[in-house]
């Protein structure tokens, strides 16, 4: 039987406040690494798919960066937290099913249980990345404070108790994203090259020596 390593070589779990640039930064990383090396996993993806289906909503708009999803955010949070209470890893498993690239970018971790699930599943491969932007910059990107959202676990669940492996300052007056992402990209390229070596199919004759 063929012996194939299906685990990722690196799992980068991103978090950050609304409009801090989680999607933007992870898309920049994927552009540089290529989609055969790196996939973006959105924990909100399976949640929004199911929520859109149950409520007859436009999934494309729910998945997009525009104001449409904000109308439903509070109820989606409630809906999602009901499922997480029953199974904290519910959305992590759904979002990562079928991922086969060596590098995974989890773009939207919001709770400690999100990060802990990947750390428990892939203890050697998981690193945490915090994307930071000022409220002024976030406001320029369309954010405004919403009670019940910005003061709730969905937005504050990772504010304390986590020593992030990486911090990305997504501000015009910060070092460029190219500069900030360089060490992360190098780590990803190393993980991808190592994974491509160990991910080769080894015919049975070589396995038995
Ligand atoms: N460095 C940047 N340069 C240009 N545009 C940016 C930058 N960072 C973010 N943006 C833009 O700001 C908006 C918000 O960014 P993004 O959607 O990545 O935030 P987010 O953290 O994923 O937000 P949410 O939690 O609401 O999904 C998007 O339109 C995005 O294209
Ligand atoms: C409901 C929720 O998944 C919406 C996330 O939407 P977005 O990643 O901000 O586009 C947030 C949450 O799960 O708390």
PDB file of C-alpha atoms and ligand atoms in Angstrom:
ATOM      1  CA  UNK A   1       0.000   0.000   0.000  1.00  0.00           C
ATOM      2  CA  UNK A   2       1.296   3.494  -0.740  1.00  0.00           C
ATOM      3  CA  UNK A   3       2.589   5.462   2.258  1.00  0.00           C
ATOM      4  CA  UNK A   4       1.593   9.125   1.912  1.00  0.00           C
ATOM      5  CA  UNK A   5       1.892  11.927   4.517  1.00  0.00           C
ATOM      6  CA  UNK A   6      -1.410  13.810   4.387  1.00  0.00           C
ATOM      7  CA  UNK A   7      -0.675  16.258   7.242  1.00  0.00           C
ATOM      8  CA  UNK A   8       0.219  19.893   6.487  1.00  0.00           C
ATOM      9  CA  UNK A   9       3.818  20.992   6.953  1.00  0.00           C
ATOM     10  CA  UNK A  10       2.739  24.351   8.399  1.00  0.00           C
ATOM     11  CA  UNK A  11      -0.554  25.719   9.759  1.00  0.00           C
ATOM     12  CA  UNK A  12      -0.667  29.498  10.229  1.00  0.00           C
ATOM     13  CA  UNK A  13      -3.697  30.486  12.302  1.00  0.00           C
ATOM     14  CA  UNK A  14      -4.554  34.151  11.686  1.00  0.00           C
ATOM     15  CA  UNK A  15      -6.675  36.346  13.925  1.00  0.00           C
ATOM     16  CA  UNK A  16      -7.408  40.051  14.153  1.00  0.00           C
ATOM     17  CA  UNK A  17     -10.192  42.557  14.622  1.00  0.00           C
ATOM     18  CA  UNK A  18     -12.812  43.195  11.973  1.00  0.00           C
ATOM     19  CA  UNK A  19     -11.273  45.019   8.957  1.00  0.00           C
ATOM     20  CA  UNK A  20      -7.733  44.528  10.293  1.00  0.00           C
ATOM     21  CA  UNK A  21      -6.875  42.787   7.029  1.00  0.00           C
ATOM     22  CA  UNK A  22      -6.917  39.026   7.762  1.00  0.00           C
ATOM     23  CA  UNK A  23      -8.287  38.173   4.331  1.00  0.00           C
ATOM     24  CA  UNK A  24      -6.060  40.709   2.598  1.00  0.00           C
ATOM     25  CA  UNK A  25      -2.862  39.451   4.254  1.00  0.00           C
ATOM     26  CA  UNK A  26      -3.611  35.760   3.750  1.00  0.00           C
ATOM     27  CA  UNK A  27      -4.442  36.427   0.091  1.00  0.00           C
ATOM     28  CA  UNK A  28      -1.108  38.237  -0.316  1.00  0.00           C
ATOM     29  CA  UNK A  29       0.689  35.210   1.139  1.00  0.00           C
ATOM     30  CA  UNK A  30      -1.181  32.818  -1.130  1.00  0.00           C
ATOM     31  CA  UNK A  31      -0.365  34.977  -4.171  1.00  0.00           C
ATOM     32  CA  UNK A  32       3.342  34.638  -3.369  1.00  0.00           C
ATOM     33  CA  UNK A  33       3.325  30.931  -2.531  1.00  0.00           C
ATOM     34  CA  UNK A  34       0.802  29.748  -5.111  1.00  0.00           C
ATOM     35  CA  UNK A  35      -2.414  27.835  -4.525  1.00  0.00           C
ATOM     36  CA  UNK A  36      -0.760  24.468  -5.132  1.00  0.00           C
ATOM     37  CA  UNK A  37       1.465  25.097  -2.087  1.00  0.00           C
ATOM     38  CA  UNK A  38      -0.868  27.068   0.124  1.00  0.00           C
ATOM     39  CA  UNK A  39      -4.604  27.036   0.821  1.00  0.00           C
ATOM     40  CA  UNK A  40      -6.734  29.542   2.747  1.00  0.00           C
ATOM     41  CA  UNK A  41      -9.128  27.960   5.241  1.00  0.00           C
ATOM     42  CA  UNK A  42     -11.994  30.183   6.433  1.00  0.00           C
ATOM     43  CA  UNK A  43     -13.669  28.902   9.596  1.00  0.00           C
ATOM     44  CA  UNK A  44     -16.580  31.191   8.754  1.00  0.00           C
ATOM     45  CA  UNK A  45     -16.960  29.488   5.343  1.00  0.00           C
ATOM     46  CA  UNK A  46     -18.977  26.420   6.402  1.00  0.00           C
ATOM     47  CA  UNK A  47     -20.847  28.548   8.938  1.00  0.00           C
ATOM     48  CA  UNK A  48     -21.925  31.056   6.315  1.00  0.00           C
ATOM     49  CA  UNK A  49     -22.794  28.322   3.811  1.00  0.00           C
ATOM     50  CA  UNK A  50     -25.175  26.649   6.261  1.00  0.00           C
ATOM     51  CA  UNK A  51     -26.543  29.953   7.584  1.00  0.00           C
ATOM     52  CA  UNK A  52     -27.169  31.295   4.055  1.00  0.00           C
ATOM     53  CA  UNK A  53     -28.965  28.084   3.107  1.00  0.00           C
ATOM     54  CA  UNK A  54     -31.154  28.106   6.218  1.00  0.00           C
ATOM     55  CA  UNK A  55     -32.022  31.794   5.815  1.00  0.00           C
ATOM     56  CA  UNK A  56     -32.138  32.108   2.020  1.00  0.00           C
ATOM     57  CA  UNK A  57     -29.284  34.643   1.896  1.00  0.00           C
ATOM     58  CA  UNK A  58     -26.711  35.544  -0.788  1.00  0.00           C
ATOM     59  CA  UNK A  59     -23.648  33.447   0.112  1.00  0.00           C
ATOM     60  CA  UNK A  60     -21.288  35.401  -2.153  1.00  0.00           C
ATOM     61  CA  UNK A  61     -22.143  38.614  -0.325  1.00  0.00           C
ATOM     62  CA  UNK A  62     -21.875  36.902   3.072  1.00  0.00           C
ATOM     63  CA  UNK A  63     -18.391  35.747   2.087  1.00  0.00           C
ATOM     64  CA  UNK A  64     -17.375  39.159   0.717  1.00  0.00           C
ATOM     65  CA  UNK A  65     -15.883  42.221   2.442  1.00  0.00           C
ATOM     66  CA  UNK A  66     -18.916  44.454   1.995  1.00  0.00           C
ATOM     67  CA  UNK A  67     -21.611  45.680   4.410  1.00  0.00           C
ATOM     68  CA  UNK A  68     -24.153  42.914   3.557  1.00  0.00           C
ATOM     69  CA  UNK A  69     -22.739  40.403   6.051  1.00  0.00           C
ATOM     70  CA  UNK A  70     -22.750  42.965   8.867  1.00  0.00           C
ATOM     71  CA  UNK A  71     -26.572  42.885   8.891  1.00  0.00           C
ATOM     72  CA  UNK A  72     -26.441  39.215   9.898  1.00  0.00           C
ATOM     73  CA  UNK A  73     -23.184  39.084  11.886  1.00  0.00           C
ATOM     74  CA  UNK A  74     -24.752  39.144  15.371  1.00  0.00           C
ATOM     75  CA  UNK A  75     -27.181  36.362  14.506  1.00  0.00           C
ATOM     76  CA  UNK A  76     -24.472  34.337  12.731  1.00  0.00           C
ATOM     77  CA  UNK A  77     -22.331  34.654  15.861  1.00  0.00           C
ATOM     78  CA  UNK A  78     -25.167  33.341  18.013  1.00  0.00           C
ATOM     79  CA  UNK A  79     -25.864  30.568  15.515  1.00  0.00           C
ATOM     80  CA  UNK A  80     -22.197  29.570  15.357  1.00  0.00           C
ATOM     81  CA  UNK A  81     -21.635  29.685  19.098  1.00  0.00           C
ATOM     82  CA  UNK A  82     -24.572  27.330  19.611  1.00  0.00           C
ATOM     83  CA  UNK A  83     -22.734  24.749  17.500  1.00  0.00           C
ATOM     84  CA  UNK A  84     -19.353  25.443  19.058  1.00  0.00           C
ATOM     85  CA  UNK A  85     -20.822  24.808  22.523  1.00  0.00           C
ATOM     86  CA  UNK A  86     -21.777  21.329  21.364  1.00  0.00           C
ATOM     87  CA  UNK A  87     -18.493  20.763  19.477  1.00  0.00           C
ATOM     88  CA  UNK A  88     -15.673  23.376  19.677  1.00  0.00           C
ATOM     89  CA  UNK A  89     -13.921  21.869  16.671  1.00  0.00           C
ATOM     90  CA  UNK A  90     -17.035  21.746  14.467  1.00  0.00           C
ATOM     91  CA  UNK A  91     -16.061  24.537  12.059  1.00  0.00           C
ATOM     92  CA  UNK A  92     -12.340  23.756  12.201  1.00  0.00           C
ATOM     93  CA  UNK A  93     -12.989  20.225  10.953  1.00  0.00           C
ATOM     94  CA  UNK A  94     -15.398  21.366   8.258  1.00  0.00           C
ATOM     95  CA  UNK A  95     -13.063  24.119   7.037  1.00  0.00           C
ATOM     96  CA  UNK A  96     -10.003  21.836   6.890  1.00  0.00           C
ATOM     97  CA  UNK A  97     -11.666  18.795   5.333  1.00  0.00           C
ATOM     98  CA  UNK A  98     -10.142  18.096   1.947  1.00  0.00           C
ATOM     99  CA  UNK A  99      -7.196  20.502   2.407  1.00  0.00           C
ATOM    100  CA  UNK A 100      -4.162  18.803   0.882  1.00  0.00           C
ATOM    101  CA  UNK A 101      -1.635  21.574   0.324  1.00  0.00           C
ATOM    102  CA  UNK A 102       1.466  21.592   2.561  1.00  0.00           C
ATOM    103  CA  UNK A 103       0.749  25.098   3.918  1.00  0.00           C
ATOM    104  CA  UNK A 104      -2.594  26.031   5.492  1.00  0.00           C
ATOM    105  CA  UNK A 105      -3.600  29.630   6.228  1.00  0.00           C
ATOM    106  CA  UNK A 106      -6.532  29.680   8.649  1.00  0.00           C
ATOM    107  CA  UNK A 107      -7.632  33.245   7.987  1.00  0.00           C
ATOM    108  CA  UNK A 108     -10.245  33.936  10.655  1.00  0.00           C
ATOM    109  CA  UNK A 109      -9.669  32.336  14.047  1.00  0.00           C
ATOM    110  CA  UNK A 110     -11.767  34.194  16.639  1.00  0.00           C
ATOM    111  CA  UNK A 111     -11.810  32.039  19.743  1.00  0.00           C
ATOM    112  CA  UNK A 112      -9.209  30.270  21.851  1.00  0.00           C
ATOM    113  CA  UNK A 113     -10.963  27.001  20.948  1.00  0.00           C
ATOM    114  CA  UNK A 114     -10.211  27.685  17.251  1.00  0.00           C
ATOM    115  CA  UNK A 115      -6.482  28.064  17.895  1.00  0.00           C
ATOM    116  CA  UNK A 116      -6.393  25.215  20.427  1.00  0.00           C
ATOM    117  CA  UNK A 117      -8.030  22.819  17.961  1.00  0.00           C
ATOM    118  CA  UNK A 118      -5.243  23.287  15.388  1.00  0.00           C
ATOM    119  CA  UNK A 119      -2.563  23.226  18.104  1.00  0.00           C
ATOM    120  CA  UNK A 120      -3.955  19.914  19.360  1.00  0.00           C
ATOM    121  CA  UNK A 121      -4.312  18.414  15.860  1.00  0.00           C
ATOM    122  CA  UNK A 122      -0.960  19.690  14.529  1.00  0.00           C
ATOM    123  CA  UNK A 123       1.205  20.585  17.552  1.00  0.00           C
ATOM    124  CA  UNK A 124       4.476  20.702  15.600  1.00  0.00           C
ATOM    125  CA  UNK A 125       3.103  22.598  12.623  1.00  0.00           C
ATOM    126  CA  UNK A 126       0.796  25.265  14.086  1.00  0.00           C
ATOM    127  CA  UNK A 127       1.835  28.895  14.552  1.00  0.00           C
ATOM    128  CA  UNK A 128      -0.351  31.891  15.421  1.00  0.00           C
ATOM    129  CA  UNK A 129      -0.374  35.200  13.529  1.00  0.00           C
ATOM    130  CA  UNK A 130      -2.066  38.379  14.752  1.00  0.00           C
ATOM    131  CA  UNK A 131      -3.001  41.023  12.180  1.00  0.00           C
ATOM    132  CA  UNK A 132      -3.208  44.459  13.779  1.00  0.00           C
ATOM    133  CA  UNK A 133      -4.650  47.756  12.517  1.00  0.00           C
ATOM    134  CA  UNK A 134      -5.700  50.900  14.367  1.00  0.00           C
ATOM    135  CA  UNK A 135      -9.381  51.712  14.818  1.00  0.00           C
ATOM    136  CA  UNK A 136      -8.807  54.734  12.574  1.00  0.00           C
ATOM    137  CA  UNK A 137      -7.509  52.554   9.737  1.00  0.00           C
ATOM    138  CA  UNK A 138     -10.216  49.967  10.288  1.00  0.00           C
ATOM    139  CA  UNK A 139     -12.832  52.711  10.130  1.00  0.00           C
ATOM    140  CA  UNK A 140     -11.389  53.852   6.816  1.00  0.00           C
ATOM    141  CA  UNK A 141     -11.951  50.297   5.586  1.00  0.00           C
ATOM    142  CA  UNK A 142     -15.605  50.358   6.623  1.00  0.00           C
ATOM    143  CA  UNK A 143     -15.592  49.258  10.281  1.00  0.00           C
ATOM    144  CA  UNK A 144     -17.716  50.871  12.954  1.00  0.00           C
ATOM    145  CA  UNK A 145     -18.149  49.745  16.542  1.00  0.00           C
ATOM    146  CA  UNK A 146     -21.176  47.494  17.015  1.00  0.00           C
ATOM    147  CA  UNK A 147     -22.267  46.572  20.546  1.00  0.00           C
ATOM    148  CA  UNK A 148     -22.818  42.835  20.932  1.00  0.00           C
ATOM    149  CA  UNK A 149     -20.210  42.184  18.235  1.00  0.00           C
ATOM    150  CA  UNK A 150     -17.064  44.208  18.935  1.00  0.00           C
ATOM    151  CA  UNK A 151     -17.365  43.660  22.703  1.00  0.00           C
ATOM    152  CA  UNK A 152     -18.177  39.931  22.376  1.00  0.00           C
ATOM    153  CA  UNK A 153     -16.086  36.750  22.150  1.00  0.00           C
ATOM    154  CA  UNK A 154     -16.223  36.798  18.358  1.00  0.00           C
ATOM    155  CA  UNK A 155     -14.031  39.907  18.333  1.00  0.00           C
ATOM    156  CA  UNK A 156     -12.333  39.657  21.745  1.00  0.00           C
ATOM    157  CA  UNK A 157     -11.790  35.923  22.235  1.00  0.00           C
ATOM    158  CA  UNK A 158      -8.082  36.119  21.395  1.00  0.00           C
ATOM    159  CA  UNK A 159      -7.286  39.514  22.919  1.00  0.00           C
ATOM    160  CA  UNK A 160      -5.691  37.938  26.000  1.00  0.00           C
ATOM    161  CA  UNK A 161      -3.906  34.748  26.950  1.00  0.00           C
ATOM    162  CA  UNK A 162      -2.134  34.161  23.632  1.00  0.00           C
ATOM    163  CA  UNK A 163       1.560  34.798  22.874  1.00  0.00           C
ATOM    164  CA  UNK A 164       1.344  35.132  19.109  1.00  0.00           C
ATOM    165  CA  UNK A 165       4.226  33.698  17.108  1.00  0.00           C
ATOM    166  CA  UNK A 166       3.910  36.539  14.585  1.00  0.00           C
ATOM    167  CA  UNK A 167       2.419  40.029  14.576  1.00  0.00           C
ATOM    168  CA  UNK A 168       1.631  41.742  11.268  1.00  0.00           C
ATOM    169  CA  UNK A 169       1.044  45.495  11.527  1.00  0.00           C
ATOM    170  CA  UNK A 170      -1.267  46.262   8.640  1.00  0.00           C
ATOM    171  CA  UNK A 171      -0.847  50.036   8.566  1.00  0.00           C
ATOM    172  CA  UNK A 172       0.363  52.447   5.885  1.00  0.00           C
ATOM    173  CA  UNK A 173       3.099  53.795   8.210  1.00  0.00           C
ATOM    174  CA  UNK A 174       4.339  50.332   9.242  1.00  0.00           C
ATOM    175  CA  UNK A 175       7.094  48.421   7.442  1.00  0.00           C
ATOM    176  CA  UNK A 176       5.749  47.092   4.134  1.00  0.00           C
ATOM    177  CA  UNK A 177       3.826  43.823   4.168  1.00  0.00           C
ATOM    178  CA  UNK A 178       6.515  42.417   1.865  1.00  0.00           C
ATOM    179  CA  UNK A 179       9.080  43.097   4.574  1.00  0.00           C
ATOM    180  CA  UNK A 180       6.914  41.855   7.428  1.00  0.00           C
ATOM    181  CA  UNK A 181       5.832  38.702   5.582  1.00  0.00           C
ATOM    182  CA  UNK A 182       9.333  37.739   4.378  1.00  0.00           C
ATOM    183  CA  UNK A 183      10.211  35.489   7.378  1.00  0.00           C
ATOM    184  CA  UNK A 184       6.728  33.923   7.312  1.00  0.00           C
ATOM    185  CA  UNK A 185       7.064  33.200   3.590  1.00  0.00           C
ATOM    186  CA  UNK A 186      10.495  31.675   4.173  1.00  0.00           C
ATOM    187  CA  UNK A 187       9.050  29.426   6.898  1.00  0.00           C
ATOM    188  CA  UNK A 188       6.239  28.409   4.520  1.00  0.00           C
ATOM    189  CA  UNK A 189       8.627  27.680   1.651  1.00  0.00           C
ATOM    190  CA  UNK A 190      10.766  25.522   3.950  1.00  0.00           C
ATOM    191  CA  UNK A 191       7.672  23.649   5.153  1.00  0.00           C
ATOM    192  CA  UNK A 192       6.498  23.162   1.573  1.00  0.00           C
ATOM    193  CA  UNK A 193       9.863  21.842   0.373  1.00  0.00           C
ATOM    194  CA  UNK A 194      10.161  19.484   3.371  1.00  0.00           C
ATOM    195  CA  UNK A 195       6.593  18.321   2.885  1.00  0.00           C
ATOM    196  CA  UNK A 196       7.145  17.694  -0.826  1.00  0.00           C
ATOM    197  CA  UNK A 197      10.093  15.468   0.117  1.00  0.00           C
ATOM    198  CA  UNK A 198       8.194  13.471   2.753  1.00  0.00           C
ATOM    199  CA  UNK A 199       4.965  13.553   0.776  1.00  0.00           C
ATOM    200  CA  UNK A 200       6.363  11.418  -2.027  1.00  0.00           C
ATOM    201  CA  UNK A 201       4.653   8.106  -2.623  1.00  0.00           C
ATOM    202  CA  UNK A 202       7.017   5.312  -1.547  1.00  0.00           C
ATOM    203  CA  UNK A 203       6.331   2.042  -3.435  1.00  0.00           C
ATOM    204  CA  UNK A 204       6.060  -1.022  -1.111  1.00  0.00           C
ATOM    205  CA  UNK A 205       9.372  -2.518  -2.325  1.00  0.00           C
ATOM    206  CA  UNK A 206      11.304   0.515  -1.023  1.00  0.00           C
ATOM    207  CA  UNK A 207       9.307   0.488   2.258  1.00  0.00           C
ATOM    208  CA  UNK A 208      10.303  -3.122   2.957  1.00  0.00           C
ATOM    209  CA  UNK A 209      13.947  -2.367   2.121  1.00  0.00           C
TER     210      UNK A 209
HETATM  211  N1  LIG B   1      -2.805  46.676   3.315  1.00  0.00           N
HETATM  212  C1  LIG B   1      -3.951  46.888   2.632  1.00  0.00           C
HETATM  213  N2  LIG B   1      -3.921  47.576   1.479  1.00  0.00           N
HETATM  214  C2  LIG B   1      -5.062  47.802   0.782  1.00  0.00           C
HETATM  215  N3  LIG B   1      -6.297  47.377   1.165  1.00  0.00           N
HETATM  216  C3  LIG B   1      -6.367  46.690   2.330  1.00  0.00           C
HETATM  217  C4  LIG B   1      -5.224  46.402   3.111  1.00  0.00           C
HETATM  218  N4  LIG B   1      -5.626  45.697   4.207  1.00  0.00           N
HETATM  219  C5  LIG B   1      -6.964  45.556   4.102  1.00  0.00           C
HETATM  220  N5  LIG B   1      -7.415  46.128   2.971  1.00  0.00           N
HETATM  221  C6  LIG B   1      -8.820  46.202   2.508  1.00  0.00           C
HETATM  222  O1  LIG B   1      -9.619  46.535   3.648  1.00  0.00           O
HETATM  223  C7  LIG B   1     -10.839  45.784   3.655  1.00  0.00           C
HETATM  224  C8  LIG B   1     -10.871  44.918   4.911  1.00  0.00           C
HETATM  225  O2  LIG B   1      -9.809  43.957   4.836  1.00  0.00           O
HETATM  226  P1  LIG B   1     -10.119  42.399   5.120  1.00  0.00           P
HETATM  227  O3  LIG B   1     -11.416  42.010   4.469  1.00  0.00           O
HETATM  228  O4  LIG B   1      -8.904  41.635   4.752  1.00  0.00           O
HETATM  229  O5  LIG B   1     -10.298  42.460   6.697  1.00  0.00           O
HETATM  230  P2  LIG B   1     -10.696  41.258   7.663  1.00  0.00           P
HETATM  231  O6  LIG B   1      -9.842  41.345   8.865  1.00  0.00           O
HETATM  232  O7  LIG B   1     -10.689  39.965   6.906  1.00  0.00           O
HETATM  233  O8  LIG B   1     -12.192  41.690   8.011  1.00  0.00           O
HETATM  234  P3  LIG B   1     -13.457  40.792   8.503  1.00  0.00           P
HETATM  235  O9  LIG B   1     -13.097  40.267   9.852  1.00  0.00           O
HETATM  236  O10 LIG B   1     -14.572  41.772   8.531  1.00  0.00           O
HETATM  237  O11 LIG B   1     -13.627  39.719   7.469  1.00  0.00           O
HETATM  238  C9  LIG B   1     -10.833  44.957   2.377  1.00  0.00           C
HETATM  239  O12 LIG B   1     -11.536  45.675   1.364  1.00  0.00           O
HETATM  240  C10 LIG B   1      -9.363  44.864   2.015  1.00  0.00           C
HETATM  241  O13 LIG B   1      -9.156  44.709   0.613  1.00  0.00           O
HETATM  242  C1  LIG B   2     -20.190  34.614  12.414  1.00  0.00           C
HETATM  243  C2  LIG B   2     -18.762  34.840  11.991  1.00  0.00           C
HETATM  244  O1  LIG B   2     -18.213  33.636  11.521  1.00  0.00           O
HETATM  245  C3  LIG B   2     -18.732  35.871  10.860  1.00  0.00           C
HETATM  246  C4  LIG B   2     -17.318  36.079  10.317  1.00  0.00           C
HETATM  247  O2  LIG B   2     -17.361  36.837   9.126  1.00  0.00           O
HETATM  248  P1  LIG B   2     -15.994  37.517   8.566  1.00  0.00           P
HETATM  249  O3  LIG B   2     -14.859  36.515   8.752  1.00  0.00           O
HETATM  250  O4  LIG B   2     -15.757  38.746   9.389  1.00  0.00           O
HETATM  251  O5  LIG B   2     -16.267  37.825   7.114  1.00  0.00           O
HETATM  252  C5  LIG B   2     -17.937  35.328  13.170  1.00  0.00           C
HETATM  253  C6  LIG B   2     -17.940  34.299  14.306  1.00  0.00           C
HETATM  254  O6  LIG B   2     -17.914  33.089  14.006  1.00  0.00           O
HETATM  255  O7  LIG B   2     -17.965  34.736  15.460  1.00  0.00           O
END
